[in-house]
Protein backbone atom coordinates (compact mmCIF):
# COMPACT_ATOMS: atom_id res chain seq x y z
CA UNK A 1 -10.62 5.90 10.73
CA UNK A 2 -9.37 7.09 7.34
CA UNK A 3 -5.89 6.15 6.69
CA UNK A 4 -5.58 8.59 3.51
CA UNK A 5 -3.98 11.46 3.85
CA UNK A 6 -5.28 14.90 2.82
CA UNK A 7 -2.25 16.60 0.92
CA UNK A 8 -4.02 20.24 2.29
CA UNK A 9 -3.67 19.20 5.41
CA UNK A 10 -0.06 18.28 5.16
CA UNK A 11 3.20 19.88 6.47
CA UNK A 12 4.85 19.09 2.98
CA UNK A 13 2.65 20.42 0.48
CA UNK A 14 4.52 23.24 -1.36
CA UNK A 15 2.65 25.39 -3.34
CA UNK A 16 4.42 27.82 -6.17
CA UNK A 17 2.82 30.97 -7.84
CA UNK A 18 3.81 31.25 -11.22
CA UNK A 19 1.39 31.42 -14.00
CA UNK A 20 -1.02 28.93 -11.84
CA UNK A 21 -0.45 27.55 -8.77
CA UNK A 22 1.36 24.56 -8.75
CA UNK A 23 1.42 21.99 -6.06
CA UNK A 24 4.19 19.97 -5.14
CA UNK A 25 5.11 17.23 -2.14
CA UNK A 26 8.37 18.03 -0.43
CA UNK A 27 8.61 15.28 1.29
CA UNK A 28 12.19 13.58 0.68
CA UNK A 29 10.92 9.62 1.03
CA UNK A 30 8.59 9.85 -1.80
CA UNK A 31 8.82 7.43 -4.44
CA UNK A 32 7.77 10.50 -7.49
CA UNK A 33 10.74 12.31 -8.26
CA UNK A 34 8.80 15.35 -9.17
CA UNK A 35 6.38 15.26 -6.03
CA UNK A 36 4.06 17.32 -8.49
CA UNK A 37 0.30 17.32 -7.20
CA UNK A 38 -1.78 19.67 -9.10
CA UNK A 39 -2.15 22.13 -11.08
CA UNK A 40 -4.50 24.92 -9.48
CA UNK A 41 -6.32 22.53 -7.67
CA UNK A 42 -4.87 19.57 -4.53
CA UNK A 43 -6.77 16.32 -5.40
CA UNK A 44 -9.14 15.28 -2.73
CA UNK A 45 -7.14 12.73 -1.17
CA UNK A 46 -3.47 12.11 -1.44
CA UNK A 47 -1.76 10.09 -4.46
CA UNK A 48 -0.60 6.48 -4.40
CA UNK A 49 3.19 7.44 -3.70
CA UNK A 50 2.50 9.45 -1.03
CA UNK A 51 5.00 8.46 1.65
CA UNK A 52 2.54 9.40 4.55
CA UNK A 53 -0.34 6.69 3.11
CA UNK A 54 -0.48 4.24 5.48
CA UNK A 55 0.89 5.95 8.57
């Protein structure tokens, strides 16, 4: 079993319409202060801060 999360999948990715869509984590234990995870796109898997990686 996969222990990387998929940031679709996950109850804390935020996305914002503005100009594009932006992505962000809202999770409050991450270690990125901006939680930012894309920029029209989610990556495929989830990035090295995520707080959930490992879980």
């Amino acid at each position: 079993m996969d222990n990387v999360p998929n940031c679709a999948g996950c109850n804390f990715m935020k996305m914002y319409d503005y100009t594009y869509r932006i992505y962000y984590c809202d999770h409050e234990g991450r270690t990125d202060d901006m939680g930012k995870l894309g920029v029209d796109m989610l990556p495929k898997g989830s990035p090295g801060w995520c707080p959930l990686r490992g879980n």
